[in-house]
JSON list of C-alpha atoms in Angstrom, two decimals:
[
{"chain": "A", "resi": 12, "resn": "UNK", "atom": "CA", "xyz": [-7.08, 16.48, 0.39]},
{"chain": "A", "resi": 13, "resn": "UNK", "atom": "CA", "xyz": [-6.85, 13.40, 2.98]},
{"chain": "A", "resi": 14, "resn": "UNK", "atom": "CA", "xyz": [-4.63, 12.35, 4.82]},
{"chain": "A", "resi": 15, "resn": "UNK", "atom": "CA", "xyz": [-2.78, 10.12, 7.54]},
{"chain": "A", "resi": 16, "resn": "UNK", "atom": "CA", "xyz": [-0.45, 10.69, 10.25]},
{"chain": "A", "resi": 17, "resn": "UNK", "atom": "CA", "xyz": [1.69, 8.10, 12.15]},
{"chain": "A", "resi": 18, "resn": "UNK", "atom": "CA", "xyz": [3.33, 10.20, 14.58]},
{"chain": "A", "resi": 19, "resn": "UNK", "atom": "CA", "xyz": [5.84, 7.35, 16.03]},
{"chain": "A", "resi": 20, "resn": "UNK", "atom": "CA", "xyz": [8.14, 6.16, 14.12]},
{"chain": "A", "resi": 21, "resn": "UNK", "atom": "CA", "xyz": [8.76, 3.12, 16.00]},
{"chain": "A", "resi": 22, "resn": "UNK", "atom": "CA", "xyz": [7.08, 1.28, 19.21]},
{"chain": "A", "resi": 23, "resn": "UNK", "atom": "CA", "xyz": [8.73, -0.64, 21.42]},
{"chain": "A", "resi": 24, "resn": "UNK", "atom": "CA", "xyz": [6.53, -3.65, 23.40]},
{"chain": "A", "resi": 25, "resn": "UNK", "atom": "CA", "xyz": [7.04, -6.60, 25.31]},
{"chain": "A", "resi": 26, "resn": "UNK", "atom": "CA", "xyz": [5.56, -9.86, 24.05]},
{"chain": "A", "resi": 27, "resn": "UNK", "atom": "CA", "xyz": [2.16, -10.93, 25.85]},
{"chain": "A", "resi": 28, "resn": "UNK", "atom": "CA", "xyz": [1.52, -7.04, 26.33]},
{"chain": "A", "resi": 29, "resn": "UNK", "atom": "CA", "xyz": [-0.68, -5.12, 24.69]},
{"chain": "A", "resi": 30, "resn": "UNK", "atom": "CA", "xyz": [0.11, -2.53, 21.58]},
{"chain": "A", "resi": 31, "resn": "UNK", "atom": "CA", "xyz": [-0.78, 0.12, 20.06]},
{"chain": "A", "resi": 32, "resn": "UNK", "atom": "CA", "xyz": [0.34, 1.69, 17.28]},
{"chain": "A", "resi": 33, "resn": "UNK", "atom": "CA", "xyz": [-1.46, 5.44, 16.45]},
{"chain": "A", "resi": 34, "resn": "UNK", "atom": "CA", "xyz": [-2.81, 7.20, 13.36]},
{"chain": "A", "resi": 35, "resn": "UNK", "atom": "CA", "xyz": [-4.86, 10.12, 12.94]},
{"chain": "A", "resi": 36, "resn": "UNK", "atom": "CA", "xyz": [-6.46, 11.47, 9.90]},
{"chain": "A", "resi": 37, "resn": "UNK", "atom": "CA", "xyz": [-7.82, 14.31, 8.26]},
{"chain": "A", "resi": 38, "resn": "UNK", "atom": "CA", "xyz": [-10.38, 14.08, 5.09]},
{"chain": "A", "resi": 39, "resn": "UNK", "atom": "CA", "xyz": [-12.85, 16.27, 4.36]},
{"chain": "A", "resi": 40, "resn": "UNK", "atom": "CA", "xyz": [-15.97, 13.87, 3.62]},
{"chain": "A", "resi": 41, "resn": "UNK", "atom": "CA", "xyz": [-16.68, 10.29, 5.36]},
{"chain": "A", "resi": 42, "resn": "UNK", "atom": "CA", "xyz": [-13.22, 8.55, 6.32]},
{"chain": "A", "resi": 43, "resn": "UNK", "atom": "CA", "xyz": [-12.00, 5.14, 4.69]},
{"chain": "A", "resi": 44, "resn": "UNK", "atom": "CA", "xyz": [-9.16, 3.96, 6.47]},
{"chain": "A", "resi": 45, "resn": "UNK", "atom": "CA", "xyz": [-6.69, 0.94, 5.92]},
{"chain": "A", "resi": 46, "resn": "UNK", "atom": "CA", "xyz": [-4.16, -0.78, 7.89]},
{"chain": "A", "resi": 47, "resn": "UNK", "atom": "CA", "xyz": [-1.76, -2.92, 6.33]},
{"chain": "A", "resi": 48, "resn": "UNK", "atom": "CA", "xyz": [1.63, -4.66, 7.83]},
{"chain": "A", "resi": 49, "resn": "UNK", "atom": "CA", "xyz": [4.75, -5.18, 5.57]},
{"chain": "A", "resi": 50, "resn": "UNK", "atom": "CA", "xyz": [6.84, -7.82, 6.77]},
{"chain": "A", "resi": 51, "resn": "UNK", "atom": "CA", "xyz": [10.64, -7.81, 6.10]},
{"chain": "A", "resi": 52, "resn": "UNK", "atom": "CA", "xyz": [11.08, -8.03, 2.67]},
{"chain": "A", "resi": 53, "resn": "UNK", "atom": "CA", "xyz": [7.43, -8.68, 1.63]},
{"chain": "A", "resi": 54, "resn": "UNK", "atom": "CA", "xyz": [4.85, -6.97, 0.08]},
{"chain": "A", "resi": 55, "resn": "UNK", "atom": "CA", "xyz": [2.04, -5.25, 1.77]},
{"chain": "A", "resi": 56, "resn": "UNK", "atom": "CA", "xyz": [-1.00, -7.37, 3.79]},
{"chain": "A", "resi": 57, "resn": "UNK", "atom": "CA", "xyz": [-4.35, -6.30, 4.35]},
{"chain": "A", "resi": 58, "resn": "UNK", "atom": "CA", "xyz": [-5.25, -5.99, 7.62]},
{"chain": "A", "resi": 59, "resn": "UNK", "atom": "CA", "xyz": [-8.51, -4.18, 8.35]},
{"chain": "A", "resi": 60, "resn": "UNK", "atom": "CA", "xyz": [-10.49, -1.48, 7.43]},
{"chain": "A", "resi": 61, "resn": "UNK", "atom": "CA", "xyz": [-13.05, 1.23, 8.72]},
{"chain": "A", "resi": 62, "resn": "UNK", "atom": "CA", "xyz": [-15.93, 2.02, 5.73]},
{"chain": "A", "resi": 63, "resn": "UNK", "atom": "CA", "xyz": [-18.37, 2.68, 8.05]},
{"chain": "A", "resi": 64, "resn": "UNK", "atom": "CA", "xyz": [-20.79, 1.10, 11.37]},
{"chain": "A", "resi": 65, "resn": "UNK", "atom": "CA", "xyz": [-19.08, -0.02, 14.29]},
{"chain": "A", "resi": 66, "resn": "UNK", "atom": "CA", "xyz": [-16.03, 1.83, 16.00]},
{"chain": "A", "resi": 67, "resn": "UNK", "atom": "CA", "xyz": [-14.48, -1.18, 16.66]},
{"chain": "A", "resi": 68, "resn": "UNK", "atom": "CA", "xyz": [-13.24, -3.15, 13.20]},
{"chain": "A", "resi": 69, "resn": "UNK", "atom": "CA", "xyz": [-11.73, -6.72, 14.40]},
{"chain": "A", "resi": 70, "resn": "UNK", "atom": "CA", "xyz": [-9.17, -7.70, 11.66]},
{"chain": "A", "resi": 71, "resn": "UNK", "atom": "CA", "xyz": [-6.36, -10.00, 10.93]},
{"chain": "A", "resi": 72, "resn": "UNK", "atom": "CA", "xyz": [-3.88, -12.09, 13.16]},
{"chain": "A", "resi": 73, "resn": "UNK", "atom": "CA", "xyz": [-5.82, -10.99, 16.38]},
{"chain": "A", "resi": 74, "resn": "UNK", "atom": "CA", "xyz": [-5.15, -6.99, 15.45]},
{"chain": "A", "resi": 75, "resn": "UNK", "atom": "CA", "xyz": [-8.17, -4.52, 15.68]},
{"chain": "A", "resi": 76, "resn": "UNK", "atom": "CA", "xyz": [-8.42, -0.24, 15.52]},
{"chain": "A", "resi": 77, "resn": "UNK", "atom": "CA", "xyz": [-10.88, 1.67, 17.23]},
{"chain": "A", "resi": 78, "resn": "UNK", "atom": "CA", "xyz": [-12.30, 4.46, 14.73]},
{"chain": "A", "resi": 79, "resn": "UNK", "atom": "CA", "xyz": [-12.70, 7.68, 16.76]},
{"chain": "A", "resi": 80, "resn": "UNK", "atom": "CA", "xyz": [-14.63, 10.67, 14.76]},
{"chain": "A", "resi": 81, "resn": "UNK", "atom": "CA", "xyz": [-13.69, 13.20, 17.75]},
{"chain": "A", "resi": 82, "resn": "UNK", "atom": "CA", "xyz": [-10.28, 12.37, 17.89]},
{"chain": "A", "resi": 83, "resn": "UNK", "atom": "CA", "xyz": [-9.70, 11.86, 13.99]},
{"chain": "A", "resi": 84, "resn": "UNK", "atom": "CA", "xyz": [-8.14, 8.66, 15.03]},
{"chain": "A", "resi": 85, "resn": "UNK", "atom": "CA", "xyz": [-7.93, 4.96, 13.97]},
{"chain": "A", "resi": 86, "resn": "UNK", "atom": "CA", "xyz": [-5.37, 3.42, 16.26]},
{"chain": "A", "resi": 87, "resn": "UNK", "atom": "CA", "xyz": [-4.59, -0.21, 15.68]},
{"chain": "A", "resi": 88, "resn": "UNK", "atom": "CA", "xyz": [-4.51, -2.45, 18.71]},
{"chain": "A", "resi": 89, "resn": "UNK", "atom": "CA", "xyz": [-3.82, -6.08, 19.57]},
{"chain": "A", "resi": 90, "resn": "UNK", "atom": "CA", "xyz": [-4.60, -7.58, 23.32]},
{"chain": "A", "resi": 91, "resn": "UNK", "atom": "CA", "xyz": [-1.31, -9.27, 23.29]},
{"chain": "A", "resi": 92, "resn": "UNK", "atom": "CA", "xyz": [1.86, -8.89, 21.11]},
{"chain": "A", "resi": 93, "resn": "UNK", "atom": "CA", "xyz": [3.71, -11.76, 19.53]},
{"chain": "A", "resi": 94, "resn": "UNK", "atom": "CA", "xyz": [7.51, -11.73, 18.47]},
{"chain": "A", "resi": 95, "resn": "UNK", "atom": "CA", "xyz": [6.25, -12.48, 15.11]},
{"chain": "A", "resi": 96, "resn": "UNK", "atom": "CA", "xyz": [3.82, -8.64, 15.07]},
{"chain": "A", "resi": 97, "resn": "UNK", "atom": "CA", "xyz": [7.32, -7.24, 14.00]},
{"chain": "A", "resi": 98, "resn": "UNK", "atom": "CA", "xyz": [7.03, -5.58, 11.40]},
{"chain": "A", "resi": 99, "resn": "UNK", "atom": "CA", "xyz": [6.12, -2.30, 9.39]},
{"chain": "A", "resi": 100, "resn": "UNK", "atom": "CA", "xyz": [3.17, -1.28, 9.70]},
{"chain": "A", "resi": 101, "resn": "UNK", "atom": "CA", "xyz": [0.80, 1.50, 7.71]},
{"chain": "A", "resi": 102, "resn": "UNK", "atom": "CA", "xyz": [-2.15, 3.56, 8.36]},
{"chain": "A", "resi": 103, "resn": "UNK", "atom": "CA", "xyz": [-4.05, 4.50, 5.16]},
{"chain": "A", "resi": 104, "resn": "UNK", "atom": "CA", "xyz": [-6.78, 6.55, 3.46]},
{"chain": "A", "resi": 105, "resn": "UNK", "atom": "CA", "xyz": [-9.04, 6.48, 0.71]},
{"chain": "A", "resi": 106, "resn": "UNK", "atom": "CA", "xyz": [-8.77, 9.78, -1.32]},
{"chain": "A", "resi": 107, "resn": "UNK", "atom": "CA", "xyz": [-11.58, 9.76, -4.02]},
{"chain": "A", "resi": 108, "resn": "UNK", "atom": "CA", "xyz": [-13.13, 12.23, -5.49]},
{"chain": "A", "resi": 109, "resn": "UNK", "atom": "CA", "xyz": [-14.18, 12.81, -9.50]},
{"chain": "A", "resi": 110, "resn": "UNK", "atom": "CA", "xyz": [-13.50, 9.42, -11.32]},
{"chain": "A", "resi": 111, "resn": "UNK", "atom": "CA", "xyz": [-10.70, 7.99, -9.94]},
{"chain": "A", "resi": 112, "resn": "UNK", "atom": "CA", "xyz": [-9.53, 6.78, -5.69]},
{"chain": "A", "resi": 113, "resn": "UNK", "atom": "CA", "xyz": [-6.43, 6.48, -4.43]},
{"chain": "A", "resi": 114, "resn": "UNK", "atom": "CA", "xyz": [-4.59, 5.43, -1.48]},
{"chain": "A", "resi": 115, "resn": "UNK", "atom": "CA", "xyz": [-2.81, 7.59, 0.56]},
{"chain": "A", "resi": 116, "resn": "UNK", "atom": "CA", "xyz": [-0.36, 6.39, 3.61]},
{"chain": "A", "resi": 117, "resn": "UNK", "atom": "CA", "xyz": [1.29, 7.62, 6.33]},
{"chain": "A", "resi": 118, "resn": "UNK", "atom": "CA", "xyz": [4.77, 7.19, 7.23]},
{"chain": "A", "resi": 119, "resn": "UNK", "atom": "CA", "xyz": [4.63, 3.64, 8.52]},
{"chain": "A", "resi": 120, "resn": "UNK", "atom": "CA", "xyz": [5.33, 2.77, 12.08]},
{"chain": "A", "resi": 121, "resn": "UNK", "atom": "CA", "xyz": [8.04, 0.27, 12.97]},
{"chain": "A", "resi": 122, "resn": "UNK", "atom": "CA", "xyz": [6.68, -2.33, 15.86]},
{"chain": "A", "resi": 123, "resn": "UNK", "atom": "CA", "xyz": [9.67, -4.16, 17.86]},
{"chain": "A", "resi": 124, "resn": "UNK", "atom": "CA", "xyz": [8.18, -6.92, 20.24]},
{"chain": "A", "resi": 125, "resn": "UNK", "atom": "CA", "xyz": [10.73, -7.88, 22.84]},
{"chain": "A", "resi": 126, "resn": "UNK", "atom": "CA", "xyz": [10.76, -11.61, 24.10]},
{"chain": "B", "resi": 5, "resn": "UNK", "atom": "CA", "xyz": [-2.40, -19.42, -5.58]},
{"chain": "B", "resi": 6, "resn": "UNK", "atom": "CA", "xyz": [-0.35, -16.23, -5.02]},
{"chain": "B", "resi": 7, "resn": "UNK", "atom": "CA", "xyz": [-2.83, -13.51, -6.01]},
{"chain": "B", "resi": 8, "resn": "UNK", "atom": "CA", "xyz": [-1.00, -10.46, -7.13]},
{"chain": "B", "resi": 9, "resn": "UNK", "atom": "CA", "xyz": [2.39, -11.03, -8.70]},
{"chain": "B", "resi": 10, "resn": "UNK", "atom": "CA", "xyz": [5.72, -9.69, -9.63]},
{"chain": "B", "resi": 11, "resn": "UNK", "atom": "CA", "xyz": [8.48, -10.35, -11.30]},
{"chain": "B", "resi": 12, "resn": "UNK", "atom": "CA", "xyz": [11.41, -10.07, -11.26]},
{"chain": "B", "resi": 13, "resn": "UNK", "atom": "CA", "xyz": [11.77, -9.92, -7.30]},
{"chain": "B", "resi": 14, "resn": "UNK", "atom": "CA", "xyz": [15.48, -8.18, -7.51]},
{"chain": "B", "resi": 15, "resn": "UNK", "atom": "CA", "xyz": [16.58, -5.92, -10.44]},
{"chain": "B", "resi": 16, "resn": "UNK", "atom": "CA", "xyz": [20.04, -4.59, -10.76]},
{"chain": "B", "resi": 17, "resn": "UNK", "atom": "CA", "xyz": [20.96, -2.40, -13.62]},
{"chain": "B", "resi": 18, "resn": "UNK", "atom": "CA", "xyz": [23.49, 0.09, -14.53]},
{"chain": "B", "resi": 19, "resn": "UNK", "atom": "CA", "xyz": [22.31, 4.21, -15.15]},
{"chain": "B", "resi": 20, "resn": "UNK", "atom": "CA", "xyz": [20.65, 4.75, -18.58]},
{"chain": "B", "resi": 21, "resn": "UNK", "atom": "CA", "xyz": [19.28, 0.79, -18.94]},
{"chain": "B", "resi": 22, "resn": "UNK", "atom": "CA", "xyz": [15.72, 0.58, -19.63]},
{"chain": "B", "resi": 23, "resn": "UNK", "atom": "CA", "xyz": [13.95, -2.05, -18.03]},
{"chain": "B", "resi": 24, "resn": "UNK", "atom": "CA", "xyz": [10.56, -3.84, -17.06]},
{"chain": "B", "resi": 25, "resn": "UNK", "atom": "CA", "xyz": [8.58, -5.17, -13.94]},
{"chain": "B", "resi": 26, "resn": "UNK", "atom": "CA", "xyz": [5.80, -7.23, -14.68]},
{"chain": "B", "resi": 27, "resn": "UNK", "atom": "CA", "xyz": [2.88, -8.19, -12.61]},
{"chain": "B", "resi": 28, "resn": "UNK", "atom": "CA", "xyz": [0.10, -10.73, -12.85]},
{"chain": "B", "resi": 29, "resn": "UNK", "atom": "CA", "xyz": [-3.44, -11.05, -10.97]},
{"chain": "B", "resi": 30, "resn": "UNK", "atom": "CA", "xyz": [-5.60, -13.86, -10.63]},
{"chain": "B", "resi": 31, "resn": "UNK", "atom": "CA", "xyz": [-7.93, -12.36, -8.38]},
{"chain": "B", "resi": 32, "resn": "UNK", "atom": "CA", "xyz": [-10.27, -11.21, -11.11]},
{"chain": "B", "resi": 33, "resn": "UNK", "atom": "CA", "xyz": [-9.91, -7.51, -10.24]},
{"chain": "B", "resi": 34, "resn": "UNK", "atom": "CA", "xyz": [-10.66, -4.87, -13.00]},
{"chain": "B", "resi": 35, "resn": "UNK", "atom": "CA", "xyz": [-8.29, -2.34, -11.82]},
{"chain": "B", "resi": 36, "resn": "UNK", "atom": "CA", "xyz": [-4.14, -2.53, -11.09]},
{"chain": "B", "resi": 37, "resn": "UNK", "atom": "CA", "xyz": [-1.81, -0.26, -9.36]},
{"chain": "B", "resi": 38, "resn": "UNK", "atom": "CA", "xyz": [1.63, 0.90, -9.32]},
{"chain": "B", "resi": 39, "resn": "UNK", "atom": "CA", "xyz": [3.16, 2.13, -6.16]},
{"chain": "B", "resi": 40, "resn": "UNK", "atom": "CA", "xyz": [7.11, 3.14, -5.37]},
{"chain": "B", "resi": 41, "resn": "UNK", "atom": "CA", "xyz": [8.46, 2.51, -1.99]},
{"chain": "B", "resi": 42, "resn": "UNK", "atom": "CA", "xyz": [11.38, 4.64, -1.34]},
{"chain": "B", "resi": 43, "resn": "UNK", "atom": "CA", "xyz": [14.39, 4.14, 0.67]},
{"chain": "B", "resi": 44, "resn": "UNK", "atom": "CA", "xyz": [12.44, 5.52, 3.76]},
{"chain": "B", "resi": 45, "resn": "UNK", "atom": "CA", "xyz": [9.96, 3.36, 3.42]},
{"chain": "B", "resi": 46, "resn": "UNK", "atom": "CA", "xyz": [7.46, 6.21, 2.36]},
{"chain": "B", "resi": 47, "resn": "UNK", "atom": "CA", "xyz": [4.71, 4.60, -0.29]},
{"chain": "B", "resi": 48, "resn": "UNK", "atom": "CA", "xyz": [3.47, 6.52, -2.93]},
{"chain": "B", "resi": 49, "resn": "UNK", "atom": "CA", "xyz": [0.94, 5.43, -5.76]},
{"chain": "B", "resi": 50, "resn": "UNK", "atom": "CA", "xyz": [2.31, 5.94, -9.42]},
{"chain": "B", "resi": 51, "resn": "UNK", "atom": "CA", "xyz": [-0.27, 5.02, -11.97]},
{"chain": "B", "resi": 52, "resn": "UNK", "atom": "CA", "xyz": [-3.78, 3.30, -11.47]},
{"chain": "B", "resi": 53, "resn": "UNK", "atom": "CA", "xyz": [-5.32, 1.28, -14.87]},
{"chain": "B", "resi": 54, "resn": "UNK", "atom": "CA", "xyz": [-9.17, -0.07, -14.90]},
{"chain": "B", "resi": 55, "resn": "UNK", "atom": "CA", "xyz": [-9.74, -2.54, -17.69]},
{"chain": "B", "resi": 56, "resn": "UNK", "atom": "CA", "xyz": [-6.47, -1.41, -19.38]},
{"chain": "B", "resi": 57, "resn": "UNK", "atom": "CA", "xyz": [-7.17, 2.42, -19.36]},
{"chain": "B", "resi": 58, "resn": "UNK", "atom": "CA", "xyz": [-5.48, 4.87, -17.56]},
{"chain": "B", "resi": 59, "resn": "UNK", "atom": "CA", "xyz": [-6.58, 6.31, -14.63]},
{"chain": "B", "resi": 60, "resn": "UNK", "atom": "CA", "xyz": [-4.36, 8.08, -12.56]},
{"chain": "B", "resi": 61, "resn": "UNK", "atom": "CA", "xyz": [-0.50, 9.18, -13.42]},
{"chain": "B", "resi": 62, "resn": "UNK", "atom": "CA", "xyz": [0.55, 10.94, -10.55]},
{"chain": "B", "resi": 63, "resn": "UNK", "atom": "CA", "xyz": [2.71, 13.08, -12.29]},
{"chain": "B", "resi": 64, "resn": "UNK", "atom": "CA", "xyz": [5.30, 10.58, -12.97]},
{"chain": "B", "resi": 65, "resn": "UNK", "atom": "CA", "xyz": [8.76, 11.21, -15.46]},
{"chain": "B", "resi": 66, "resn": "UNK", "atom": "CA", "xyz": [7.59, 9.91, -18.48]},
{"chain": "B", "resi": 67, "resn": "UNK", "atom": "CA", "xyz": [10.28, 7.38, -18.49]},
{"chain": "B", "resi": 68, "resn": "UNK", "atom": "CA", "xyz": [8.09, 5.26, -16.64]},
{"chain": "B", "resi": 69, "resn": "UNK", "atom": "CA", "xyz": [5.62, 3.51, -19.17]},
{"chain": "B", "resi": 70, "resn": "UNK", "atom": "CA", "xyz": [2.97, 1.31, -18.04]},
{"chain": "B", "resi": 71, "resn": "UNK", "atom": "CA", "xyz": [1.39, -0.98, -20.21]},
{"chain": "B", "resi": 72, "resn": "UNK", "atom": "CA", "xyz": [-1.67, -3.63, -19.42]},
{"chain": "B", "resi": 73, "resn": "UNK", "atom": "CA", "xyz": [-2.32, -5.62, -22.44]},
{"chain": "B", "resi": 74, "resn": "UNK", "atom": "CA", "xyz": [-5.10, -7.34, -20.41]},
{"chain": "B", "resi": 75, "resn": "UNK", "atom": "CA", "xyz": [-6.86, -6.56, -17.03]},
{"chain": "B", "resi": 76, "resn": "UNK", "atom": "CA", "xyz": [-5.31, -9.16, -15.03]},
{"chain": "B", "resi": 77, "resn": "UNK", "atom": "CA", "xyz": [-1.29, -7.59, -15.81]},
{"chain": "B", "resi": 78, "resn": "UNK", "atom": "CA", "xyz": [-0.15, -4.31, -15.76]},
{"chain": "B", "resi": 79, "resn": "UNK", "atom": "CA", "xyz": [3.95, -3.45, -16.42]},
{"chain": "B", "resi": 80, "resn": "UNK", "atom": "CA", "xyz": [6.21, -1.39, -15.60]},
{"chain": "B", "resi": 81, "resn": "UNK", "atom": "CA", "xyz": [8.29, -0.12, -17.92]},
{"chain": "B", "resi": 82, "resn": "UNK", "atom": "CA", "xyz": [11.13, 2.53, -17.00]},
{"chain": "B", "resi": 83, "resn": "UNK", "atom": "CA", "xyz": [13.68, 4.43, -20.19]},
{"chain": "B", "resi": 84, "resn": "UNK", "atom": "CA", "xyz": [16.82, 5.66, -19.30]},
{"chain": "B", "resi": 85, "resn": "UNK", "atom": "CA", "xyz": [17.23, 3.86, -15.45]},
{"chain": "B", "resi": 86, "resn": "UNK", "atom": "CA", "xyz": [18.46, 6.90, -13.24]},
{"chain": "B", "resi": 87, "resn": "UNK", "atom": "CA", "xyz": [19.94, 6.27, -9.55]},
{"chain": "B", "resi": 88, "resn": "UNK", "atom": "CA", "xyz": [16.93, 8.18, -8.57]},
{"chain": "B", "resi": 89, "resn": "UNK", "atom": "CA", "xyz": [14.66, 5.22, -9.55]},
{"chain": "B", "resi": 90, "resn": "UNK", "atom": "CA", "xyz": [16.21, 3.32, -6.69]},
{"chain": "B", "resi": 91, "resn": "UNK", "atom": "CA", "xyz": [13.52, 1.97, -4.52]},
{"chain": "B", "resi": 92, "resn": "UNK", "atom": "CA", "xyz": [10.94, -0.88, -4.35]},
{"chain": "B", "resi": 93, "resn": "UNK", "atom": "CA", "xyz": [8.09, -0.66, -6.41]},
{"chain": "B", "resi": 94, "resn": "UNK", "atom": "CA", "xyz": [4.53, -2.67, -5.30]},
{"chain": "B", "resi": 95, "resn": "UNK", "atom": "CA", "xyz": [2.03, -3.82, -7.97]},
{"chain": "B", "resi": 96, "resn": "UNK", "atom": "CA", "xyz": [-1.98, -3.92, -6.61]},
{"chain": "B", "resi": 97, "resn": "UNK", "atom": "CA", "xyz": [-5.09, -4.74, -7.31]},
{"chain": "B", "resi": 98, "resn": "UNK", "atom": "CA", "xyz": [-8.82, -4.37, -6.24]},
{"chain": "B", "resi": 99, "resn": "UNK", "atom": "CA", "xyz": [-12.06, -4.20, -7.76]},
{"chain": "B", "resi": 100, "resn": "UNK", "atom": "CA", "xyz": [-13.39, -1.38, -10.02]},
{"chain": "B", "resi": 101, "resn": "UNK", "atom": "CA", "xyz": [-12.79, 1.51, -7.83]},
{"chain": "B", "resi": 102, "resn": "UNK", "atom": "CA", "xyz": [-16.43, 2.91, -8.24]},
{"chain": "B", "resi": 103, "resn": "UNK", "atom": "CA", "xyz": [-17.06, 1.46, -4.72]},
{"chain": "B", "resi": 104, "resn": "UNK", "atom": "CA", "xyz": [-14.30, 3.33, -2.66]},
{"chain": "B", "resi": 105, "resn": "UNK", "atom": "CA", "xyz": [-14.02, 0.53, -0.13]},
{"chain": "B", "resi": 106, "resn": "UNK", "atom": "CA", "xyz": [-12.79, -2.14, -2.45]},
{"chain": "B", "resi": 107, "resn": "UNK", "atom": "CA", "xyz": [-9.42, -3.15, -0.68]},
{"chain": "B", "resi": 108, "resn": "UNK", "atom": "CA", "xyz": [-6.02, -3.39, -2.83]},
{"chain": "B", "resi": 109, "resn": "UNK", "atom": "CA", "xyz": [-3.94, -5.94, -2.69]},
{"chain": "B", "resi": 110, "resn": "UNK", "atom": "CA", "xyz": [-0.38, -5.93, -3.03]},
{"chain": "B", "resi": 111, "resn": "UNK", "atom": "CA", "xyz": [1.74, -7.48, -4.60]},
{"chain": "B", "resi": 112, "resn": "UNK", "atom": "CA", "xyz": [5.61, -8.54, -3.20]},
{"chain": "B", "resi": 113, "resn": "UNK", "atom": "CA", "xyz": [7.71, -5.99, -4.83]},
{"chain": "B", "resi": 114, "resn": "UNK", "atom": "CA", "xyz": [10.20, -5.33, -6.88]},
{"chain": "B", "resi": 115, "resn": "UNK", "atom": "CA", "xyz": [13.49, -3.99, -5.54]},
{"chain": "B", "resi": 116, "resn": "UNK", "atom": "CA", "xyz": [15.23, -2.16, -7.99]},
{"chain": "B", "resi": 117, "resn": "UNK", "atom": "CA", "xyz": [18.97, -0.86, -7.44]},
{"chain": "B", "resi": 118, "resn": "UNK", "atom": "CA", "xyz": [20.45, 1.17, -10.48]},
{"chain": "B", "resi": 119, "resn": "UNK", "atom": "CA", "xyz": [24.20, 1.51, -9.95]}
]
């Protein structure tokens, strides 16, 4: 079965510096992996995804992960944080298999930028 | 334009109520979602529907009903409300899930608090 793992429950960082925010996976097969960001109160947004290609998927609001097959890891990063990254934010895989998919997420990681 | 979404936004109901969630797409997506959020912010997937057929039930009470009289909605609809059922429960959407990449997309939750 796949799955994710988003071993920090929260990160602290500084606006202007740069984050990171870690996930690891495990699937048997070829890895799909999500990243979405819930906002306070909202729904879940779309933020990139790894199918397959280049390591490095570029996604939404400035944020990109780095797709690692020796590390099992798809860490999302952004150059520079913004007060307004704060937010919830989920690592996810595709499970699929037989006739139906599914997504499976990890724990969520709670980013705090600091002004 | 919103694509995927719910209503009501806030339910509050006493223990043994039934009640519904509804939600709407107008992305033209042949296959909905139902996903609870509990109080620890862990997301899970409940049901999956393409073109109005079930898909997946992940071994959900079968208090929780949901019904899609058409592809673009899929309700929710939940006998005998118990406090358990507390949480905050995301409608999605994405194409027909033949191509395991297709993204979901989420709708903005319903909170649900049964007192």
């Amino acid at each position: 079965a796949q799955s994710v793992a988003q071993p920090e429950d929260q990160v602290n960082v500084a606006e202007g510096n740069p984050l990171t925010v870690k996930c690891t996976y495990s699937v048997s097969g070829n890895p799909y992996l999500f990243w979405y960001v819930q906002y306070p109160n909202r729904g879940l947004q779309f933020l990139l995804k790894y199918i397959t290609g280049d390591n490095l998927v570029k996604g939404s609001y400035g944020f990109e992960a780095e797709f690692n097959k020796s590390q099992t890891s798809f860490h999302l990063k952004k150059p520079s944080a913004l007060v307004s990254d704060s937010a919830l934010y989920f690592c996810a895989v595709m499970n699929y298999g037989g006739a139906t998919n599914k997504l499976i997420f990890g724990t969520g990681t709670l980013l705090a930028v600091q002004p | 334009d919103t694509a995927v979404s719910q209503t009501p936004k806030y339910l509050v109901t006493q223990m043994g109520n039934d009640k519904s969630i509804k939600c709407e797409q107008n992305l033209g997506h042949d296959t909905m979602y139902w996903y609870k959020q509990d109080s620890k912010k862990f997301l899970k997937i409940m049901f999956s529907y393409n073109n109005k057929e079930l898909i997946i039930n992940e071994t959900v009470p079968n208090r929780f009903s949901p019904k899609s009289p058409d592809k673009a909605h899929l309700n929710l609809h939940i006998n005998s409300l118990e406090l358990g059922d507390s949480a905050v429960y995301f409608c999605a959407s994405s194409r027909w899930q033949r191509d395991f990449t297709d993204t979901q997309y989420f709708g903005p939750g319903t909170r649900l608090t049964v007192l």
